[in-house]
């Protein structure tokens, strides 16, 4: 195992987590990231269920996460006048979380924490500003994969290539010999994330959500800089054809076109939407993406394997971070357990992670309507249901609405592996 050469593609959560655990098997790990430096922006994410268990197995990670948490007192849904229907707070129990997570953190901050935990290991090397140009793999001889790079890194051979570069993984397309959008299942939803300098909440540490007809939702929360963090979501019924065509076309044209598209979709939606849209045009960390599920027939092919969104993006279930952490842990553990038999290790990874993937890709039937009702009547009903949940604090009702995102963290018993010191 000490001679295993592993190439990890992508440095956001799944990638550095895989590097951390592979290094503990004695493997030599190279992590490449196509951006010139670690991306420190991105939306709020949270760690739940099995992800909490993996975090606690990485010494120092939970403490670092707690030191970088997004400070939020709760979530309140409001009407067009800003009147609150109720406020949901955290449970105070990190093993049984509500809609408000005990571990809510910016994606970039979590990536930085895991990179910091892995980058100084003697077996880990990070290369930024680089990506895979081609991979040559003779599956019949079961030899290593020959990898050519785009930006000057010399060609090299690797015993295993791990794609951790997101739902639109280019590495997946190379490794499986398919198109970039093959195995991506649209759910007719997209979201935009950005920060604004103006504080529209007047110092409140509460997060606020507002829904407008047509499946449009805006969330405004506090930002450590003194302004606000914004999420705009558009969720359309999955049966509507071509619901994503406008977003995809704008996405191809770049950030300015995307901002214009978002402004057209949310203009006049009510509450603070127009103020947010004006500030959005000046935002320098705007990011928007389509929500999809990724469902390839298998998670590996020969010596190529996928982890996180590249292999099993869950869509709108809120479990992507936990799947990325857990998948990386299980992959390295299974390969390490089956030293010298990579095929068996990859098979073990598939068998161990597949039940969790199937569970966390399951979209509870009420989730689209809860997050973004299509009609005024639907919004009114959702808001009063939310008010009832906040008043009653009935955990079974929340679990019914949000499924696996609210499951107790130790429901999933992670496999135990032997690691090198």
mmCIF file of C-alpha atoms in Angstrom:
data_model
loop_
_atom_site.group_PDB
_atom_site.id
_atom_site.type_symbol
_atom_site.label_atom_id
_atom_site.label_comp_id
_atom_site.label_asym_id
_atom_site.label_seq_id
_atom_site.Cartn_x
_atom_site.Cartn_y
_atom_site.Cartn_z
ATOM 1 C CA UNK A 1 0.000 0.000 0.000
ATOM 2 C CA UNK A 2 2.885 2.364 0.657
ATOM 3 C CA UNK A 3 3.601 2.376 -3.093
ATOM 4 C CA UNK A 4 0.034 3.193 -4.172
ATOM 5 C CA UNK A 5 -0.035 6.391 -6.202
ATOM 6 C CA UNK A 6 -3.353 8.239 -6.006
ATOM 7 C CA UNK A 7 -4.454 11.254 -8.034
ATOM 8 C CA UNK A 8 -7.336 13.194 -6.465
ATOM 9 C CA UNK A 9 -9.059 15.722 -8.725
ATOM 10 C CA UNK A 10 -10.733 18.601 -6.872
ATOM 11 C CA UNK A 11 -9.915 20.420 -3.620
ATOM 12 C CA UNK A 12 -13.393 21.121 -2.246
ATOM 13 C CA UNK A 13 -14.386 18.889 0.705
ATOM 14 C CA UNK A 14 -14.422 15.425 -0.947
ATOM 15 C CA UNK A 15 -10.941 15.859 -2.447
ATOM 16 C CA UNK A 16 -8.986 16.934 0.646
ATOM 17 C CA UNK A 17 -10.949 14.440 2.776
ATOM 18 C CA UNK A 18 -9.904 11.642 0.422
ATOM 19 C CA UNK A 19 -6.307 12.907 0.555
ATOM 20 C CA UNK A 20 -6.374 12.907 4.359
ATOM 21 C CA UNK A 21 -7.563 9.307 4.641
ATOM 22 C CA UNK A 22 -5.490 7.901 1.767
ATOM 23 C CA UNK A 23 -2.370 9.403 3.360
ATOM 24 C CA UNK A 24 -3.246 7.450 6.517
ATOM 25 C CA UNK A 25 -3.069 4.229 4.477
ATOM 26 C CA UNK A 26 0.479 5.084 3.379
ATOM 27 C CA UNK A 27 -0.495 5.984 -0.190
ATOM 28 C CA UNK A 28 1.241 8.807 -2.068
ATOM 29 C CA UNK A 29 -1.448 11.386 -2.920
ATOM 30 C CA UNK A 30 -1.446 14.218 -5.426
ATOM 31 C CA UNK A 31 -4.418 16.610 -5.294
ATOM 32 C CA UNK A 32 -5.004 18.876 -8.279
ATOM 33 C CA UNK A 33 -7.415 21.801 -8.406
ATOM 34 C CA UNK A 34 -8.197 23.675 -11.620
ATOM 35 C CA UNK A 35 -8.502 27.043 -9.868
ATOM 36 C CA UNK A 36 -5.223 28.866 -9.114
ATOM 37 C CA UNK A 37 -5.936 28.876 -5.392
ATOM 38 C CA UNK A 38 -8.337 27.365 -2.918
ATOM 39 C CA UNK A 39 -11.803 28.824 -3.389
ATOM 40 C CA UNK A 40 -12.893 30.442 -0.140
ATOM 41 C CA UNK A 41 -16.329 31.645 -1.211
ATOM 42 C CA UNK A 42 -19.528 29.663 -1.690
ATOM 43 C CA UNK A 43 -22.766 29.046 0.067
ATOM 44 C CA UNK A 44 -23.605 27.993 3.606
ATOM 45 C CA UNK A 45 -23.502 24.224 3.984
ATOM 46 C CA UNK A 46 -23.990 21.976 6.966
ATOM 47 C CA UNK A 47 -22.623 18.707 8.294
ATOM 48 C CA UNK A 48 -25.168 16.094 9.315
ATOM 49 C CA UNK A 49 -25.684 12.393 10.042
ATOM 50 C CA UNK A 50 -22.723 10.247 8.939
ATOM 51 C CA UNK A 51 -20.717 13.371 8.087
ATOM 52 C CA UNK A 52 -20.630 14.275 11.787
ATOM 53 C CA UNK A 53 -19.183 10.839 12.570
ATOM 54 C CA UNK A 54 -16.443 11.224 9.946
ATOM 55 C CA UNK A 55 -15.606 14.714 11.212
ATOM 56 C CA UNK A 56 -15.130 13.365 14.713
ATOM 57 C CA UNK A 57 -12.667 10.785 13.422
ATOM 58 C CA UNK A 58 -10.377 13.558 12.114
ATOM 59 C CA UNK A 59 -8.510 15.025 15.116
ATOM 60 C CA UNK A 60 -8.918 18.776 15.359
ATOM 61 C CA UNK A 61 -11.598 19.059 12.691
ATOM 62 C CA UNK A 62 -14.636 19.513 14.916
ATOM 63 C CA UNK A 63 -12.865 22.221 16.919
ATOM 64 C CA UNK A 64 -11.838 24.022 13.712
ATOM 65 C CA UNK A 65 -15.370 23.782 12.322
ATOM 66 C CA UNK A 66 -16.878 25.184 15.519
ATOM 67 C CA UNK A 67 -14.434 28.094 15.372
ATOM 68 C CA UNK A 68 -15.624 28.947 11.839
ATOM 69 C CA UNK A 69 -19.365 28.403 12.188
ATOM 70 C CA UNK A 70 -21.799 30.852 10.631
ATOM 71 C CA UNK A 71 -23.396 32.501 13.620
ATOM 72 C CA UNK A 72 -27.164 32.323 13.257
ATOM 73 C CA UNK A 73 -29.737 32.348 16.032
ATOM 74 C CA UNK A 74 -32.462 30.623 14.043
ATOM 75 C CA UNK A 75 -34.567 30.683 10.874
ATOM 76 C CA UNK A 76 -37.754 32.693 10.512
ATOM 77 C CA UNK A 77 -40.219 32.627 7.618
ATOM 78 C CA UNK A 78 -41.839 35.964 6.809
ATOM 79 C CA UNK A 79 -44.602 37.327 4.593
ATOM 80 C CA UNK A 80 -44.263 40.188 2.100
ATOM 81 C CA UNK A 81 -44.482 42.722 4.946
ATOM 82 C CA UNK A 82 -41.735 40.999 6.933
ATOM 83 C CA UNK A 83 -44.153 39.581 9.510
ATOM 84 C CA UNK A 84 -42.762 36.357 10.970
ATOM 85 C CA UNK A 85 -44.769 33.140 11.052
ATOM 86 C CA UNK A 86 -42.395 31.526 13.524
ATOM 87 C CA UNK A 87 -38.768 30.892 14.332
ATOM 88 C CA UNK A 88 -36.964 27.578 14.316
ATOM 89 C CA UNK A 89 -33.793 27.326 16.376
ATOM 90 C CA UNK A 90 -31.188 24.610 16.674
ATOM 91 C CA UNK A 91 -31.912 21.632 18.910
ATOM 92 C CA UNK A 92 -28.722 22.048 20.921
ATOM 93 C CA UNK A 93 -27.953 18.403 20.081
ATOM 94 C CA UNK A 94 -25.445 18.008 17.218
ATOM 95 C CA UNK A 95 -26.536 14.390 16.828
ATOM 96 C CA UNK A 96 -30.218 15.274 16.248
ATOM 97 C CA UNK A 97 -30.374 18.430 14.178
ATOM 98 C CA UNK A 98 -33.311 20.475 13.001
ATOM 99 C CA UNK A 99 -33.539 22.649 9.904
ATOM 100 C CA UNK A 100 -30.968 24.816 11.715
ATOM 101 C CA UNK A 101 -27.753 22.824 11.796
ATOM 102 C CA UNK A 102 -25.299 22.741 14.686
ATOM 103 C CA UNK A 103 -22.534 22.757 12.075
ATOM 104 C CA UNK A 104 -23.417 25.446 9.534
ATOM 105 C CA UNK A 105 -20.333 26.724 7.773
ATOM 106 C CA UNK A 106 -19.294 28.323 4.490
ATOM 107 C CA UNK A 107 -18.219 25.807 1.855
ATOM 108 C CA UNK A 108 -14.901 27.589 1.395
ATOM 109 C CA UNK A 109 -14.179 27.580 5.122
ATOM 110 C CA UNK A 110 -14.806 23.842 5.389
ATOM 111 C CA UNK A 111 -12.576 23.155 2.389
ATOM 112 C CA UNK A 112 -9.817 25.251 3.964
ATOM 113 C CA UNK A 113 -10.075 23.371 7.262
ATOM 114 C CA UNK A 114 -9.714 19.961 5.605
ATOM 115 C CA UNK A 115 -6.899 21.138 3.335
ATOM 116 C CA UNK A 116 -5.072 22.449 6.403
ATOM 117 C CA UNK A 117 -5.489 19.061 8.096
ATOM 118 C CA UNK A 118 -3.988 17.213 5.132
ATOM 119 C CA UNK A 119 -1.538 19.517 3.320
ATOM 120 C CA UNK A 120 1.416 19.050 5.684
ATOM 121 C CA UNK A 121 1.346 15.254 5.555
ATOM 122 C CA UNK A 122 4.525 13.991 3.896
ATOM 123 C CA UNK A 123 2.457 11.842 1.504
ATOM 124 C CA UNK A 124 0.186 14.655 0.236
ATOM 125 C CA UNK A 125 1.006 17.177 -2.483
ATOM 126 C CA UNK A 126 -1.407 19.911 -3.619
ATOM 127 C CA UNK A 127 -1.127 21.381 -7.128
ATOM 128 C CA UNK A 128 -3.356 24.364 -7.954
ATOM 129 C CA UNK A 129 -4.135 25.718 -11.399
ATOM 130 C CA UNK A 130 -4.044 22.271 -12.946
ATOM 131 C CA UNK A 131 -6.493 19.806 -14.470
ATOM 132 C CA UNK A 132 -6.542 16.519 -16.312
ATOM 133 C CA UNK A 133 -6.241 16.691 -20.105
ATOM 134 C CA UNK A 134 -6.461 12.955 -20.823
ATOM 135 C CA UNK A 135 -6.269 9.544 -19.195
ATOM 136 C CA UNK A 136 -5.049 6.348 -20.828
ATOM 137 C CA UNK A 137 -5.915 3.093 -19.096
ATOM 138 C CA UNK A 138 -5.434 -0.435 -20.390
ATOM 139 C CA UNK A 139 -8.083 -2.260 -18.364
ATOM 140 C CA UNK A 140 -7.058 -5.652 -19.775
ATOM 141 C CA UNK A 141 -3.554 -5.428 -18.339
ATOM 142 C CA UNK A 142 -4.827 -3.782 -15.143
ATOM 143 C CA UNK A 143 -1.892 -1.416 -15.275
ATOM 144 C CA UNK A 144 -1.721 2.156 -13.965
ATOM 145 C CA UNK A 145 -3.489 5.106 -15.560
ATOM 146 C CA UNK A 146 -1.349 7.424 -17.668
ATOM 147 C CA UNK A 147 -2.469 11.000 -16.984
ATOM 148 C CA UNK A 148 -1.647 14.034 -19.092
ATOM 149 C CA UNK A 149 -2.196 17.489 -17.603
ATOM 150 C CA UNK A 150 -3.255 20.754 -19.220
ATOM 151 C CA UNK A 151 -1.075 23.377 -17.562
ATOM 152 C CA UNK A 152 2.496 22.189 -17.408
ATOM 153 C CA UNK A 153 2.563 19.364 -14.871
ATOM 154 C CA UNK A 154 4.571 16.507 -16.430
ATOM 155 C CA UNK A 155 2.612 13.372 -17.435
ATOM 156 C CA UNK A 156 2.544 10.746 -14.725
ATOM 157 C CA UNK A 157 1.225 7.298 -13.909
ATOM 158 C CA UNK A 158 -1.222 6.698 -11.062
ATOM 159 C CA UNK A 159 -2.600 3.509 -9.606
ATOM 160 C CA UNK A 160 -5.915 5.186 -8.849
ATOM 161 C CA UNK A 161 -7.614 8.366 -10.094
ATOM 162 C CA UNK A 162 -10.329 9.781 -7.828
ATOM 163 C CA UNK A 163 -12.790 12.300 -9.292
ATOM 164 C CA UNK A 164 -13.950 14.802 -6.652
ATOM 165 C CA UNK A 165 -14.655 17.715 -8.976
ATOM 166 C CA UNK A 166 -18.387 18.181 -8.570
ATOM 167 C CA UNK A 167 -21.615 17.265 -10.296
ATOM 168 C CA UNK A 168 -20.414 18.555 -13.679
ATOM 169 C CA UNK A 169 -17.175 16.580 -13.311
ATOM 170 C CA UNK A 170 -14.977 16.712 -16.396
ATOM 171 C CA UNK A 171 -12.895 13.923 -14.901
ATOM 172 C CA UNK A 172 -15.982 11.691 -14.758
ATOM 173 C CA UNK A 173 -16.479 12.234 -18.479
ATOM 174 C CA UNK A 174 -12.872 11.196 -19.155
ATOM 175 C CA UNK A 175 -12.893 8.263 -16.767
ATOM 176 C CA UNK A 176 -16.171 6.782 -17.967
ATOM 177 C CA UNK A 177 -15.827 7.830 -21.599
ATOM 178 C CA UNK A 178 -19.089 9.778 -21.555
ATOM 179 C CA UNK A 179 -20.418 13.314 -21.876
ATOM 180 C CA UNK A 180 -20.200 15.799 -19.004
ATOM 181 C CA UNK A 181 -23.982 15.797 -18.539
ATOM 182 C CA UNK A 182 -24.388 12.036 -18.874
ATOM 183 C CA UNK A 183 -25.768 10.500 -15.656
ATOM 184 C CA UNK A 184 -26.886 13.930 -14.418
ATOM 185 C CA UNK A 185 -30.574 13.965 -13.521
ATOM 186 C CA UNK A 186 -32.090 17.479 -13.440
ATOM 187 C CA UNK A 187 -34.561 18.363 -10.715
ATOM 188 C CA UNK A 188 -35.635 21.662 -12.323
ATOM 189 C CA UNK A 189 -34.030 23.799 -9.637
ATOM 190 C CA UNK A 190 -31.218 26.298 -9.354
ATOM 191 C CA UNK A 191 -29.784 28.560 -6.695
ATOM 192 C CA UNK A 192 -27.663 31.709 -6.593
ATOM 193 C CA UNK A 193 -25.385 32.584 -3.673
ATOM 194 C CA UNK A 194 -23.637 35.855 -2.874
ATOM 195 C CA UNK A 195 -22.897 38.364 -0.158
ATOM 196 C CA UNK A 196 -23.895 42.031 -0.029
ATOM 197 C CA UNK A 197 -22.273 44.858 1.885
ATOM 198 C CA UNK A 198 -25.474 46.467 3.131
ATOM 199 C CA UNK A 199 -27.085 44.955 6.225
ATOM 200 C CA UNK A 200 -30.760 44.597 5.385
ATOM 201 C CA UNK A 201 -31.433 42.908 8.735
ATOM 202 C CA UNK A 202 -30.299 45.807 10.941
ATOM 203 C CA UNK A 203 -27.863 43.748 12.951
ATOM 204 C CA UNK A 204 -30.129 40.737 13.493
ATOM 205 C CA UNK A 205 -28.367 37.375 13.787
ATOM 206 C CA UNK A 206 -31.490 35.597 12.570
ATOM 207 C CA UNK A 207 -31.865 34.066 9.119
ATOM 208 C CA UNK A 208 -35.021 35.009 7.211
ATOM 209 C CA UNK A 209 -36.814 33.239 4.387
ATOM 210 C CA UNK A 210 -39.491 34.561 2.056
ATOM 211 C CA UNK A 211 -41.320 32.789 -0.770
ATOM 212 C CA UNK A 212 -43.015 34.277 -3.830
ATOM 213 C CA UNK A 213 -45.321 32.524 -6.262
ATOM 214 C CA UNK A 214 -43.689 30.517 -9.007
ATOM 215 C CA UNK A 215 -41.360 28.536 -6.777
ATOM 216 C CA UNK A 216 -39.125 31.483 -5.864
ATOM 217 C CA UNK A 217 -37.507 31.714 -2.442
ATOM 218 C CA UNK A 218 -35.049 34.210 -0.970
ATOM 219 C CA UNK A 219 -33.034 33.645 2.200
ATOM 220 C CA UNK A 220 -31.146 36.455 3.946
ATOM 221 C CA UNK A 221 -28.755 35.806 6.790
ATOM 222 C CA UNK A 222 -26.061 37.624 8.748
ATOM 223 C CA UNK A 223 -22.503 37.772 7.449
ATOM 224 C CA UNK A 224 -19.400 38.162 9.628
ATOM 225 C CA UNK A 225 -18.336 41.110 7.454
ATOM 226 C CA UNK A 226 -21.346 43.100 8.664
ATOM 227 C CA UNK A 227 -23.474 42.707 5.560
ATOM 228 C CA UNK A 228 -25.698 39.806 4.576
ATOM 229 C CA UNK A 229 -25.379 36.458 2.862
ATOM 230 C CA UNK A 230 -28.050 35.785 0.270
ATOM 231 C CA UNK A 231 -29.481 32.658 -1.316
ATOM 232 C CA UNK A 232 -32.015 32.847 -4.136
ATOM 233 C CA UNK A 233 -33.689 29.575 -5.095
ATOM 234 C CA UNK A 234 -35.947 28.697 -8.006
ATOM 235 C CA UNK A 235 -37.662 25.337 -7.733
ATOM 236 C CA UNK A 236 -39.979 24.241 -10.521
ATOM 237 C CA UNK A 237 -42.124 21.084 -10.751
ATOM 238 C CA UNK A 238 -40.031 18.248 -12.130
ATOM 239 C CA UNK A 239 -42.613 17.420 -14.758
ATOM 240 C CA UNK A 240 -42.230 20.851 -16.460
ATOM 241 C CA UNK A 241 -40.208 20.441 -19.696
ATOM 242 C CA UNK A 242 -37.356 22.843 -20.494
ATOM 243 C CA UNK A 243 -37.672 24.521 -17.085
ATOM 244 C CA UNK A 244 -33.894 24.926 -16.928
ATOM 245 C CA UNK A 245 -33.214 26.125 -20.474
ATOM 246 C CA UNK A 246 -33.062 29.835 -19.566
ATOM 247 C CA UNK A 247 -30.685 29.266 -16.661
ATOM 248 C CA UNK A 248 -28.388 27.014 -18.696
ATOM 249 C CA UNK A 249 -28.209 29.487 -21.546
ATOM 250 C CA UNK A 250 -27.330 32.336 -19.189
ATOM 251 C CA UNK A 251 -24.777 30.141 -17.427
ATOM 252 C CA UNK A 252 -22.931 29.583 -20.695
ATOM 253 C CA UNK A 253 -22.640 33.350 -21.186
ATOM 254 C CA UNK A 254 -20.944 34.030 -17.843
ATOM 255 C CA UNK A 255 -21.525 35.803 -14.531
ATOM 256 C CA UNK A 256 -23.001 39.052 -15.872
ATOM 257 C CA UNK A 257 -25.575 37.179 -17.944
ATOM 258 C CA UNK A 258 -26.450 35.019 -14.958
ATOM 259 C CA UNK A 259 -26.980 38.070 -12.763
ATOM 260 C CA UNK A 260 -29.309 39.552 -15.381
ATOM 261 C CA UNK A 261 -31.227 36.282 -15.609
ATOM 262 C CA UNK A 262 -31.616 36.075 -11.824
ATOM 263 C CA UNK A 263 -32.736 39.713 -11.679
ATOM 264 C CA UNK A 264 -35.404 39.039 -14.304
ATOM 265 C CA UNK A 265 -36.667 36.000 -12.418
ATOM 266 C CA UNK A 266 -36.871 37.690 -8.995
ATOM 267 C CA UNK A 267 -37.664 41.285 -9.901
ATOM 268 C CA UNK A 268 -40.840 42.490 -8.170
ATOM 269 C CA UNK A 269 -41.150 39.317 -6.094
ATOM 270 C CA UNK A 270 -41.803 41.284 -2.915
ATOM 271 C CA UNK A 271 -40.339 41.813 0.545
ATOM 272 C CA UNK A 272 -36.650 42.798 0.186
ATOM 273 C CA UNK A 273 -36.078 41.166 -3.214
ATOM 274 C CA UNK A 274 -35.539 44.352 -5.220
ATOM 275 C CA UNK A 275 -33.028 45.717 -2.677
ATOM 276 C CA UNK A 276 -31.165 42.408 -2.785
ATOM 277 C CA UNK A 277 -31.096 42.377 -6.593
ATOM 278 C CA UNK A 278 -29.628 45.877 -6.762
ATOM 279 C CA UNK A 279 -26.880 44.847 -4.343
ATOM 280 C CA UNK A 280 -26.347 41.579 -6.231
ATOM 281 C CA UNK A 281 -25.202 43.489 -9.307
ATOM 282 C CA UNK A 282 -22.261 44.847 -7.275
ATOM 283 C CA UNK A 283 -21.430 41.574 -5.529
ATOM 284 C CA UNK A 284 -17.982 40.155 -6.306
ATOM 285 C CA UNK A 285 -18.593 36.638 -4.978
ATOM 286 C CA UNK A 286 -21.754 35.782 -6.933
ATOM 287 C CA UNK A 287 -22.112 32.104 -7.725
ATOM 288 C CA UNK A 288 -25.048 30.200 -9.212
ATOM 289 C CA UNK A 289 -25.532 26.541 -10.038
ATOM 290 C CA UNK A 290 -28.161 24.088 -11.121
ATOM 291 C CA UNK A 291 -29.213 21.455 -8.618
ATOM 292 C CA UNK A 292 -28.908 17.976 -10.076
ATOM 293 C CA UNK A 293 -28.622 14.401 -8.984
ATOM 294 C CA UNK A 294 -25.787 12.274 -10.370
ATOM 295 C CA UNK A 295 -26.564 8.585 -10.880
ATOM 296 C CA UNK A 296 -23.961 6.591 -12.824
ATOM 297 C CA UNK A 297 -24.497 2.818 -13.038
ATOM 298 C CA UNK A 298 -21.333 2.203 -10.987
ATOM 299 C CA UNK A 299 -18.945 4.375 -8.996
ATOM 300 C CA UNK A 300 -15.758 3.013 -10.551
ATOM 301 C CA UNK A 301 -14.368 1.766 -13.825
ATOM 302 C CA UNK A 302 -11.040 0.002 -13.750
ATOM 303 C CA UNK A 303 -8.724 2.213 -11.713
ATOM 304 C CA UNK A 304 -10.988 5.245 -11.899
ATOM 305 C CA UNK A 305 -13.474 6.074 -9.107
ATOM 306 C CA UNK A 306 -15.818 8.911 -8.100
ATOM 307 C CA UNK A 307 -16.495 10.462 -4.694
ATOM 308 C CA UNK A 308 -18.980 13.119 -3.599
ATOM 309 C CA UNK A 309 -21.025 15.094 -6.101
ATOM 310 C CA UNK A 310 -19.001 13.700 -9.016
ATOM 311 C CA UNK A 311 -20.467 10.272 -8.295
ATOM 312 C CA UNK A 312 -23.665 10.884 -6.352
ATOM 313 C CA UNK A 313 -24.763 14.511 -6.093
ATOM 314 C CA UNK A 314 -27.987 14.358 -4.041
ATOM 315 C CA UNK A 315 -29.772 17.423 -5.433
ATOM 316 C CA UNK A 316 -31.996 19.350 -3.009
ATOM 317 C CA UNK A 317 -31.808 16.938 -0.071
ATOM 318 C CA UNK A 318 -29.166 18.927 1.828
ATOM 319 C CA UNK A 319 -26.903 15.902 2.317
ATOM 320 C CA UNK A 320 -24.124 16.546 -0.224
ATOM 321 C CA UNK A 321 -21.486 17.566 2.321
ATOM 322 C CA UNK A 322 -22.110 14.552 4.528
ATOM 323 C CA UNK A 323 -22.021 12.212 1.520
ATOM 324 C CA UNK A 324 -18.709 13.720 0.391
ATOM 325 C CA UNK A 325 -17.092 13.288 3.810
ATOM 326 C CA UNK A 326 -18.424 9.772 4.256
ATOM 327 C CA UNK A 327 -17.653 8.575 0.744
ATOM 328 C CA UNK A 328 -14.036 9.732 0.943
ATOM 329 C CA UNK A 329 -13.576 7.989 4.293
ATOM 330 C CA UNK A 330 -15.075 4.713 3.072
ATOM 331 C CA UNK A 331 -13.153 4.697 -0.215
ATOM 332 C CA UNK A 332 -9.752 5.116 1.445
ATOM 333 C CA UNK A 333 -10.709 2.665 4.175
ATOM 334 C CA UNK A 334 -11.809 -0.082 1.773
ATOM 335 C CA UNK A 335 -8.778 0.344 -0.490
ATOM 336 C CA UNK A 336 -6.526 0.266 2.559
ATOM 337 C CA UNK A 337 -8.262 -2.800 3.975
ATOM 338 C CA UNK A 338 -7.710 -4.710 0.752
ATOM 339 C CA UNK A 339 -4.045 -3.913 0.295
ATOM 340 C CA UNK A 340 -2.734 -5.127 -3.024
ATOM 341 C CA UNK A 341 -6.236 -5.888 -4.349
ATOM 342 C CA UNK A 342 -7.579 -2.635 -5.723
ATOM 343 C CA UNK A 343 -10.511 -4.291 -7.490
ATOM 344 C CA UNK A 344 -11.809 -5.741 -4.222
ATOM 345 C CA UNK A 345 -11.282 -2.427 -2.454
ATOM 346 C CA UNK A 346 -13.327 -0.532 -5.044
ATOM 347 C CA UNK A 347 -16.032 -3.175 -4.899
ATOM 348 C CA UNK A 348 -16.138 -2.821 -1.120
ATOM 349 C CA UNK A 349 -16.477 0.955 -1.474
ATOM 350 C CA UNK A 350 -19.453 0.561 -3.791
ATOM 351 C CA UNK A 351 -21.135 -1.940 -1.472
ATOM 352 C CA UNK A 352 -20.568 0.146 1.660
ATOM 353 C CA UNK A 353 -21.529 3.567 0.322
ATOM 354 C CA UNK A 354 -24.394 2.627 -2.023
ATOM 355 C CA UNK A 355 -27.092 2.179 0.685
ATOM 356 C CA UNK A 356 -26.210 5.584 2.148
ATOM 357 C CA UNK A 357 -26.273 7.199 -1.304
ATOM 358 C CA UNK A 358 -29.663 5.682 -2.082
ATOM 359 C CA UNK A 359 -31.065 6.948 1.211
ATOM 360 C CA UNK A 360 -29.667 10.460 0.911
ATOM 361 C CA UNK A 361 -30.631 10.892 -2.747
ATOM 362 C CA UNK A 362 -34.223 10.159 -1.830
ATOM 363 C CA UNK A 363 -36.105 13.441 -2.112
ATOM 364 C CA UNK A 364 -38.942 13.483 0.453
ATOM 365 C CA UNK A 365 -42.167 14.176 -1.472
ATOM 366 C CA UNK A 366 -42.939 17.350 0.478
ATOM 367 C CA UNK A 367 -39.508 18.993 0.146
ATOM 368 C CA UNK A 368 -39.998 20.918 -3.149
ATOM 369 C CA UNK A 369 -43.325 22.306 -1.988
ATOM 370 C CA UNK A 370 -42.002 23.151 1.457
ATOM 371 C CA UNK A 371 -39.021 25.137 0.205
ATOM 372 C CA UNK A 372 -40.688 26.842 -2.737
ATOM 373 C CA UNK A 373 -44.477 26.616 -3.105
ATOM 374 C CA UNK A 374 -45.802 27.484 -6.561
ATOM 375 C CA UNK A 375 -48.989 29.325 -5.563
ATOM 376 C CA UNK A 376 -50.100 31.933 -3.043
ATOM 377 C CA UNK A 377 -52.307 29.307 -1.411
ATOM 378 C CA UNK A 378 -49.355 26.912 -1.162
ATOM 379 C CA UNK A 379 -47.182 29.590 0.421
ATOM 380 C CA UNK A 380 -49.882 30.396 2.987
ATOM 381 C CA UNK A 381 -50.316 26.719 3.911
ATOM 382 C CA UNK A 382 -46.559 26.138 4.142
ATOM 383 C CA UNK A 383 -46.052 29.154 6.374
ATOM 384 C CA UNK A 384 -48.747 28.088 8.802
ATOM 385 C CA UNK A 385 -47.406 24.513 8.883
ATOM 386 C CA UNK A 386 -44.008 26.003 9.694
ATOM 387 C CA UNK A 387 -45.599 28.084 12.446
ATOM 388 C CA UNK A 388 -47.190 24.932 13.894
ATOM 389 C CA UNK A 389 -43.866 23.037 13.848
ATOM 390 C CA UNK A 390 -42.094 25.913 15.602
ATOM 391 C CA UNK A 391 -44.833 26.082 18.219
ATOM 392 C CA UNK A 392 -45.158 22.339 18.808
ATOM 393 C CA UNK A 393 -41.492 21.301 18.295
ATOM 394 C CA UNK A 394 -42.680 17.866 17.203
ATOM 395 C CA UNK A 395 -39.570 16.032 15.929
ATOM 396 C CA UNK A 396 -41.553 13.380 14.040
ATOM 397 C CA UNK A 397 -43.225 16.084 11.949
ATOM 398 C CA UNK A 398 -39.894 17.602 10.979
ATOM 399 C CA UNK A 399 -38.483 14.168 10.141
ATOM 400 C CA UNK A 400 -41.482 13.497 7.905
ATOM 401 C CA UNK A 401 -40.865 16.709 5.981
ATOM 402 C CA UNK A 402 -37.092 16.578 5.652
ATOM 403 C CA UNK A 403 -36.221 12.884 5.774
ATOM 404 C CA UNK A 404 -32.580 11.822 6.030
ATOM 405 C CA UNK A 405 -31.268 15.353 6.668
ATOM 406 C CA UNK A 406 -32.709 15.185 10.181
ATOM 407 C CA UNK A 407 -31.801 11.610 11.083
ATOM 408 C CA UNK A 408 -29.775 11.022 14.239
ATOM 409 C CA UNK A 409 -26.070 10.933 13.352
ATOM 410 C CA UNK A 410 -25.320 7.536 14.855
ATOM 411 C CA UNK A 411 -28.072 5.784 12.860
ATOM 412 C CA UNK A 412 -25.357 5.135 10.261
ATOM 413 C CA UNK A 413 -22.645 2.932 11.735
ATOM 414 C CA UNK A 414 -19.488 3.717 9.825
ATOM 415 C CA UNK A 415 -17.086 0.867 9.082
ATOM 416 C CA UNK A 416 -13.978 0.862 11.257
ATOM 417 C CA UNK A 417 -10.598 0.657 9.530
ATOM 418 C CA UNK A 418 -6.991 0.316 10.639
ATOM 419 C CA UNK A 419 -4.909 3.349 9.746
ATOM 420 C CA UNK A 420 -1.198 4.055 9.864
ATOM 421 C CA UNK A 421 -0.138 6.592 12.481
#
